[in-house]
GROMACS .gro file of C-alpha atoms in nm:
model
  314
    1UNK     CA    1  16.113   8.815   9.619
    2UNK     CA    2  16.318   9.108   9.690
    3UNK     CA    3  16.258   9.464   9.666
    4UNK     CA    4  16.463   9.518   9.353
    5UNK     CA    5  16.300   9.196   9.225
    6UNK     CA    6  15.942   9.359   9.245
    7UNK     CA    7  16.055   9.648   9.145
    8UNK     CA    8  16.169   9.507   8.811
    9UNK     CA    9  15.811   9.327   8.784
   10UNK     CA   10  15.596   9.594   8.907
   11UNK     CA   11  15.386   9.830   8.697
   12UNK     CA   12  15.508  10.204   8.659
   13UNK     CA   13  15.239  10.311   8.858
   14UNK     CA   14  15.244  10.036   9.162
   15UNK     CA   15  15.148  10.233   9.455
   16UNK     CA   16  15.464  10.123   9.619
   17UNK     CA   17  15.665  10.259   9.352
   18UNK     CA   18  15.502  10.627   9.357
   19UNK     CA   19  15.547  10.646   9.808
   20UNK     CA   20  15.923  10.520   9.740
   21UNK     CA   21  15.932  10.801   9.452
   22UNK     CA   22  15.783  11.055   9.653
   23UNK     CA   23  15.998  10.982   9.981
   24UNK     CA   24  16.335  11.075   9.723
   25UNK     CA   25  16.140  11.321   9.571
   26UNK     CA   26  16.073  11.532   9.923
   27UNK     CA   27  16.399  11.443  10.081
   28UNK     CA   28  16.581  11.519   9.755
   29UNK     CA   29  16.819  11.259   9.897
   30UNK     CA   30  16.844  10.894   9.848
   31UNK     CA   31  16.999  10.781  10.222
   32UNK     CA   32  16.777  10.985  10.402
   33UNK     CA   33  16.459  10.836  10.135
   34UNK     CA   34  16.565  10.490  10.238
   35UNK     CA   35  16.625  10.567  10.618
   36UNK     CA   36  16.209  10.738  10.614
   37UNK     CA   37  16.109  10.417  10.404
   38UNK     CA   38  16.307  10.123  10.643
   39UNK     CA   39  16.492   9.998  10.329
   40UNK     CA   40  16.882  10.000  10.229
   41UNK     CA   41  16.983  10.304   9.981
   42UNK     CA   42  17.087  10.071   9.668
   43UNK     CA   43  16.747   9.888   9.617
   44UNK     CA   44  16.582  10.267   9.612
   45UNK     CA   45  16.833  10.398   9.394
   46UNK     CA   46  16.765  10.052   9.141
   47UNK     CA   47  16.349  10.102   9.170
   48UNK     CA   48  16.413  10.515   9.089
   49UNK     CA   49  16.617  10.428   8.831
   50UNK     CA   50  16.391  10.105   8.697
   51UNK     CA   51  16.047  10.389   8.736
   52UNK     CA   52  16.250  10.687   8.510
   53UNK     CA   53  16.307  10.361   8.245
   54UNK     CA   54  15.957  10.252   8.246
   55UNK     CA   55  15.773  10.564   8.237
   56UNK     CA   56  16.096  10.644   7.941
   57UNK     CA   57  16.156  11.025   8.136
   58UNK     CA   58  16.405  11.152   8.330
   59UNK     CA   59  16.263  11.193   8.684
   60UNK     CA   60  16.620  11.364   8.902
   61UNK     CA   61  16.858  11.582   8.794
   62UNK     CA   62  17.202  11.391   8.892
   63UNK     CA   63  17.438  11.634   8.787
   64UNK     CA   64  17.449  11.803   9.102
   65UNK     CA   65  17.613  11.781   9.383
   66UNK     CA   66  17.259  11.735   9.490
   67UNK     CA   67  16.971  11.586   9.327
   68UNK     CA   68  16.731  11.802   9.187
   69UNK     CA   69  16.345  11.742   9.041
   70UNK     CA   70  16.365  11.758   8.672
   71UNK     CA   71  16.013  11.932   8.546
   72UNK     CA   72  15.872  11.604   8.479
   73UNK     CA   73  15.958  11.502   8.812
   74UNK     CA   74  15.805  11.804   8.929
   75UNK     CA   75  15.516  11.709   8.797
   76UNK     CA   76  15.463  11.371   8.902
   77UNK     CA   77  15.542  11.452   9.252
   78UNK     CA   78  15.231  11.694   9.260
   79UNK     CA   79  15.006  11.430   9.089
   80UNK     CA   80  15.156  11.122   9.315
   81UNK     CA   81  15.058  11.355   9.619
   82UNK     CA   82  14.693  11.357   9.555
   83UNK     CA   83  14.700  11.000   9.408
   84UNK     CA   84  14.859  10.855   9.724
   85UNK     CA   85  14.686  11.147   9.957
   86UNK     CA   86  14.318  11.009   9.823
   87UNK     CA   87  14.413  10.614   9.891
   88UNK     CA   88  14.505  10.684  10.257
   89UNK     CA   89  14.145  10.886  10.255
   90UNK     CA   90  14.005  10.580  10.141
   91UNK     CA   91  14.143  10.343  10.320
   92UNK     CA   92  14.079  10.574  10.665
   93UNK     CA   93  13.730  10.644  10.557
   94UNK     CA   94  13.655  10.238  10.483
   95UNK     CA   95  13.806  10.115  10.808
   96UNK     CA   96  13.591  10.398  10.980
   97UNK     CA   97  13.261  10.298  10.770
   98UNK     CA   98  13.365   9.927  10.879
   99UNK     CA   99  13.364  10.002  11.257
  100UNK     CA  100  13.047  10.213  11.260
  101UNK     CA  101  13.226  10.523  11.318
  102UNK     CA  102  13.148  10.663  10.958
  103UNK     CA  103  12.802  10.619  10.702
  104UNK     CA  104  12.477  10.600  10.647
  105UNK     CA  105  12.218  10.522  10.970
  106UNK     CA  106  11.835  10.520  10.864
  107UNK     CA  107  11.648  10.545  11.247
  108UNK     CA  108  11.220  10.581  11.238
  109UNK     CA  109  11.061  10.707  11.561
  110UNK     CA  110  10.717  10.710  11.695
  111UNK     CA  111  10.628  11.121  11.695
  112UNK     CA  112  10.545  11.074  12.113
  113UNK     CA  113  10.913  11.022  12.133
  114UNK     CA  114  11.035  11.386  11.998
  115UNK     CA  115  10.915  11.497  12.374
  116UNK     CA  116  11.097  11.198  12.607
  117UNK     CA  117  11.507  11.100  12.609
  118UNK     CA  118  11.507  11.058  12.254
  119UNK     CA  119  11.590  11.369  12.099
  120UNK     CA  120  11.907  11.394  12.360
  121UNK     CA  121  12.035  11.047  12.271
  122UNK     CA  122  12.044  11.165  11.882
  123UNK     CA  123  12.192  11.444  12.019
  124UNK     CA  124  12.467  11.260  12.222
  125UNK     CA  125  12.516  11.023  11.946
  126UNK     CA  126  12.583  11.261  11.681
  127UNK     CA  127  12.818  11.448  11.906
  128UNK     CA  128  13.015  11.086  11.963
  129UNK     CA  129  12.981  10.996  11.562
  130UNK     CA  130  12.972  11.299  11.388
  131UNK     CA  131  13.062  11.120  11.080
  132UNK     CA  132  12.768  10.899  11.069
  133UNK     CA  133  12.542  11.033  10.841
  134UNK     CA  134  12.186  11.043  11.061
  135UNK     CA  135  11.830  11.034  10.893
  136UNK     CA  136  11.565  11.040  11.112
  137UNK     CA  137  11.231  10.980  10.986
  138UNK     CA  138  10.892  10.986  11.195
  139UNK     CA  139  10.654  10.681  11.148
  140UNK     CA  140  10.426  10.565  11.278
  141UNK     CA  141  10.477  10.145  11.430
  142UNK     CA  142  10.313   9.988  11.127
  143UNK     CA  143  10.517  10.206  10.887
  144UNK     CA  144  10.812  10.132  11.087
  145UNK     CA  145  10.800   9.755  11.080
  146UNK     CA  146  10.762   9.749  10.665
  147UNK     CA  147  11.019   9.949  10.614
  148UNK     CA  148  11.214   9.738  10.867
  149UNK     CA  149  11.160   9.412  10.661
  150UNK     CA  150  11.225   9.623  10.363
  151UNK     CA  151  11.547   9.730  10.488
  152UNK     CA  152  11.438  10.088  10.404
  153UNK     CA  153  11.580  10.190  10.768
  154UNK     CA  154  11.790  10.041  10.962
  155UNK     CA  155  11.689  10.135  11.349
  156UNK     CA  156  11.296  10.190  11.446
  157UNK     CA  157  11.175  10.324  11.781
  158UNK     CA  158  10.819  10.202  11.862
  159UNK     CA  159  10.597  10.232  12.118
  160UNK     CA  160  10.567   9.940  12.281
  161UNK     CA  161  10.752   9.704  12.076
  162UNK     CA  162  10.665   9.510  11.721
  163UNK     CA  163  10.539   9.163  11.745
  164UNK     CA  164  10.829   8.989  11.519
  165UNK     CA  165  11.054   8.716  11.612
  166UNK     CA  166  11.302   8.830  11.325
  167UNK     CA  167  11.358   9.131  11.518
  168UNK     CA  168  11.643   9.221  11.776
  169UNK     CA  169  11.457   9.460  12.032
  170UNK     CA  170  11.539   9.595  12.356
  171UNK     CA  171  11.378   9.839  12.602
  172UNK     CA  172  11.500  10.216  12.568
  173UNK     CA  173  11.231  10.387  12.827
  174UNK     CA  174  10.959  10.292  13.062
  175UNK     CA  175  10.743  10.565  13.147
  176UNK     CA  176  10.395  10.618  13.311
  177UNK     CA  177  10.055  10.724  13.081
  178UNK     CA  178   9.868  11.040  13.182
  179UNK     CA  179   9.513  11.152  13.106
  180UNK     CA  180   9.537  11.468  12.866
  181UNK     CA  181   9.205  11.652  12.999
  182UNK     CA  182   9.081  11.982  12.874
  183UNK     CA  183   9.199  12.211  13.147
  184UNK     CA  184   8.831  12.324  13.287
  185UNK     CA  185   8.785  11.941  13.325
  186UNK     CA  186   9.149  11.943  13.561
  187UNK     CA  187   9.011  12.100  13.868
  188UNK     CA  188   8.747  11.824  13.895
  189UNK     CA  189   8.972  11.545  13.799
  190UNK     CA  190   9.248  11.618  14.041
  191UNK     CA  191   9.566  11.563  13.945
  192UNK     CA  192   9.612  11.201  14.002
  193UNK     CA  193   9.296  10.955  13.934
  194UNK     CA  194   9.200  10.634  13.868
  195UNK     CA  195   9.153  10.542  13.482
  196UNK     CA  196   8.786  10.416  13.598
  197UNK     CA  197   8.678  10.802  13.717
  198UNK     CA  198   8.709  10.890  13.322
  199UNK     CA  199   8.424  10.635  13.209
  200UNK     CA  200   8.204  10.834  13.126
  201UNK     CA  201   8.424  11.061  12.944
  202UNK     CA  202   8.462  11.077  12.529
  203UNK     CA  203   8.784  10.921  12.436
  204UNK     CA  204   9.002  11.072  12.197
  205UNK     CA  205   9.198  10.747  12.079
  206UNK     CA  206   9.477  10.756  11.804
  207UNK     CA  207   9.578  10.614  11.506
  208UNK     CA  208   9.245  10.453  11.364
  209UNK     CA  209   9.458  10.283  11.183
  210UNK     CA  210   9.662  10.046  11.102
  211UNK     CA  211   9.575   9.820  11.378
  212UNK     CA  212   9.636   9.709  11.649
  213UNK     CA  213   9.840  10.039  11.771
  214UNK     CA  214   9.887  10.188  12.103
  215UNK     CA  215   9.486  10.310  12.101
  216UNK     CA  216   9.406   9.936  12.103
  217UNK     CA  217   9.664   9.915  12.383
  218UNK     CA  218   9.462  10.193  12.549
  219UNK     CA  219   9.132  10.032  12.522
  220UNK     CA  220   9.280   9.747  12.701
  221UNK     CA  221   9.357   9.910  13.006
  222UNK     CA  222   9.003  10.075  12.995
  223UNK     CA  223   8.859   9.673  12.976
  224UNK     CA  224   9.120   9.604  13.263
  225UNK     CA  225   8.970   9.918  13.460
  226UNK     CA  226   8.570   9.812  13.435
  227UNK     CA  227   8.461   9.999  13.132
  228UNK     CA  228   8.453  10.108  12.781
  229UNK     CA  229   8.418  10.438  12.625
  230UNK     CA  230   8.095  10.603  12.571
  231UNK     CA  231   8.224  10.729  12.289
  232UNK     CA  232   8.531  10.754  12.079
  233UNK     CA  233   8.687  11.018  11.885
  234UNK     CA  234   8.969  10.906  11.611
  235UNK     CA  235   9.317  11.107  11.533
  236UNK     CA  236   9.551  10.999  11.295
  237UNK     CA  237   9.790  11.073  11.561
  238UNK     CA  238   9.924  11.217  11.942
  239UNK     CA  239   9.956  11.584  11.808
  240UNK     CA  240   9.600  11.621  11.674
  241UNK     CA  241   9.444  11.409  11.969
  242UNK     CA  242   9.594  11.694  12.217
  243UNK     CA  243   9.478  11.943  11.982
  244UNK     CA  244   9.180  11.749  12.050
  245UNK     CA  245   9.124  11.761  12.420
  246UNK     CA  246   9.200  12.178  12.337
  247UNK     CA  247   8.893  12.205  12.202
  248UNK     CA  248   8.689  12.039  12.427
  249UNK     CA  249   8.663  11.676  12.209
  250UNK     CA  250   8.729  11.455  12.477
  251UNK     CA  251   8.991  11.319  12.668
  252UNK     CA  252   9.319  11.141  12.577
  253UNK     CA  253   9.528  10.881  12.714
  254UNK     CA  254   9.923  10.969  12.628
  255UNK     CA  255  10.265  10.884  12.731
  256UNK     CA  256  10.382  11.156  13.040
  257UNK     CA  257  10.649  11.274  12.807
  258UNK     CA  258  10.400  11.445  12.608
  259UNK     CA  259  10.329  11.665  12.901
  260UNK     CA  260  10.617  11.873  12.757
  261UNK     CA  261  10.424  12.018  12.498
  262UNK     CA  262  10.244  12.242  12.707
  263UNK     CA  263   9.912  12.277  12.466
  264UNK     CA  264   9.752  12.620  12.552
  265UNK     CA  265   9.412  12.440  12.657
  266UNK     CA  266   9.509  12.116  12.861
  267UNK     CA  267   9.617  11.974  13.137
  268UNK     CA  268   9.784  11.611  13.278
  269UNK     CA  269   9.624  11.435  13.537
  270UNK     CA  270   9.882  11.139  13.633
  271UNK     CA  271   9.693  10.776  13.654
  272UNK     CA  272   9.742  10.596  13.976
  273UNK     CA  273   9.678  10.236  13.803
  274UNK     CA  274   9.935  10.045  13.809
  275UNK     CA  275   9.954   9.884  13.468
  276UNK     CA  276   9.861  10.267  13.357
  277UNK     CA  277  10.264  10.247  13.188
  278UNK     CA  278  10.425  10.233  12.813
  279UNK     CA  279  10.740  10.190  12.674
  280UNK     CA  280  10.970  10.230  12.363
  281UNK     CA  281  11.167   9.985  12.210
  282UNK     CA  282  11.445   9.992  11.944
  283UNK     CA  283  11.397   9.731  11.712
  284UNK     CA  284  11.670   9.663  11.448
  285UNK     CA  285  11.645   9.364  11.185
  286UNK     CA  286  11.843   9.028  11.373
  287UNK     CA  287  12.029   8.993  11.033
  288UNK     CA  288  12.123   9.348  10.973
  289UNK     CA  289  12.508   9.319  11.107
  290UNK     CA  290  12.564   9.699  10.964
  291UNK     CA  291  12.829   9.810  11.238
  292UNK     CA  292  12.612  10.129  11.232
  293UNK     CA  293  12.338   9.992  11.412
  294UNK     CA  294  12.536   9.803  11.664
  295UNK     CA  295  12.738  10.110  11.761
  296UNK     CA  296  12.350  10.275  11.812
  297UNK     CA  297  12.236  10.014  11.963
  298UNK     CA  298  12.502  10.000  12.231
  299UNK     CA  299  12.533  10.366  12.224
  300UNK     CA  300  12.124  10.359  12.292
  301UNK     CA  301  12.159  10.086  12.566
  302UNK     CA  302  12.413  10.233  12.771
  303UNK     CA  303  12.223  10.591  12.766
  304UNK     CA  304  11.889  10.415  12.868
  305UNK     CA  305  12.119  10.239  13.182
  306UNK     CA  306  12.235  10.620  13.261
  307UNK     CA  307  11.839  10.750  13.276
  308UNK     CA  308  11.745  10.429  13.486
  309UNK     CA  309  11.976  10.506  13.710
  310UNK     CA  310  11.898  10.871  13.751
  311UNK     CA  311  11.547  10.773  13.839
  312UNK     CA  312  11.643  10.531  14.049
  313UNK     CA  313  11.882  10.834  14.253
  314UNK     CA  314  11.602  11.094  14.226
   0.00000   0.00000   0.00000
């Protein structure tokens, strides 16, 4: 079909028909319309013509010796402006939605994690996809994983990982666990031990629930070591467990990160044992194909290569 051929078939507002009428309209000159548009001047002229008979208005002043706007022309220019204007915006904001450069990311983290890499990779992230709309939310692992299933977020970072084979996870940071003492305690600790030389110590252990949870991952390592605690003392989570040990409650196992929250009160004594570790993991659901979460995930992968290999340097 030619372009006079549609043009005779098309509908008076066909987008075609209003960028061909707006190209005349802002050249106010048919060769140099059809030279911007790639087409010959007479099938223009024919689809101007064919628009002014379908929409039954008069469209360019022809009595001159050039063309001229006639008010009604005037008008639809402004109105085919934003018209046309708003359908390249939405065709530039879908393809950037469709290659995770643009909407919605839902990403859960473990509260341990606001003193480690993380906060910096949200940070680098946004700066590389400021149009992706970021909502963080902190959970803790068990909270994370329903509202995985549920698809009420897309990205979760747990501590260590979530025991589901319908999950893609991958490792974002390995890092050592320290002994969160109450600092009169730290002079007679040292500051590296062996988990075994707090046995007789009060254990501040966190979440109670729901289980199991990185306190059942502690009490593991205290089995591994020889012992069990005299006596345990239960935190819904890491902040009130160091707020804890301030007060004299007991002493906590945590990630080393959380040495960065320098609690007026206590003190980090490194463990020397060499299972004495934790990690975080970013778990996304396998079926979730959201180009969002790819884009994180490859964004988070390459930024937890870059820290490996700092350490590695250092």
């Amino acid at each position: 079909m030619s372009a006079e051929d549609g043009a005779n078939t098309a509908q008076p507002f066909d987008i075609r028909r209003l960028r061909y009428f707006l190209a005349v309209a802002r050249e106010l000159h048919f060769g140099r319309a059809a030279d911007r548009l790639g087409i010959a001047q007479p099938p223009l002229s024919r689809m101007i013509a064919q628009l002014e008979r379908d929409l039954d208005v008069q469209l360019f002043d022809r009595s001159r010796s050039q063309i001229a706007l006639t008010q009604a022309g005037e008008l639809l220019k402004t109105r085919a402006g934003y018209i046309t204007e708003e359908i390249e915006r939405a065709v530039r904001d879908v393809r950037l939605i469709g290659k995770g450069g643009s909407g919605v990311l839902r990403v859960s983290f473990v509260g341990s994690a606001t003193h480690g890499p993380f906060p910096t990779l949200i940070k680098r992230f946004r700066c590389a996809y400021p149009e992706v709309d970021l909502r963080l939310s902190a959970m803790n692992n068990a909270e994370s994983h329903e509202q995985l299933i549920t698809r009420a977020i897309d990205v979760a970072l747990v501590r260590p990982s979530l025991d589901d084979a319908t999950l893609r996870q991958q490792l974002f940071v390995e890092e050592p666990l320290v002994a969160a003492v109450h600092e009169s305690a730290a002079k007679e600790l040292g500051p590296s031990i062996r988990l075994a030389a707090l046995k007789d110590h009060p254990f501040v252990l966190f979440p109670r629930k729901p289980r199991p949870c990185f306190a059942d991952m502690v009490l593991g390592l205290c089995a591994e070591a020889g012992f069990q605690p005299p006596q345990i003392v239960w935190a819904p989570d890491y902040q009130t467990a160091i707020s804890l040990v301030a007060v004299g409650e007991g002493i906590s196992i945590v990630p080393a990160c959380c040495e960065a929250a320098n609690r007026p009160g206590v003190s980090f004594c490194h463990l020397s044992d060499d299972q004495a570790r934790t990690r975080l993991s970013i778990c996304a659901r396998s079926d979730n194909q959201s180009p969002q979460v790819f884009k994180f995930l490859d964004f988070a992968r390459s930024f937890a290569r870059s820290i490996a290999s700092a350490q590695a340097e250092a």
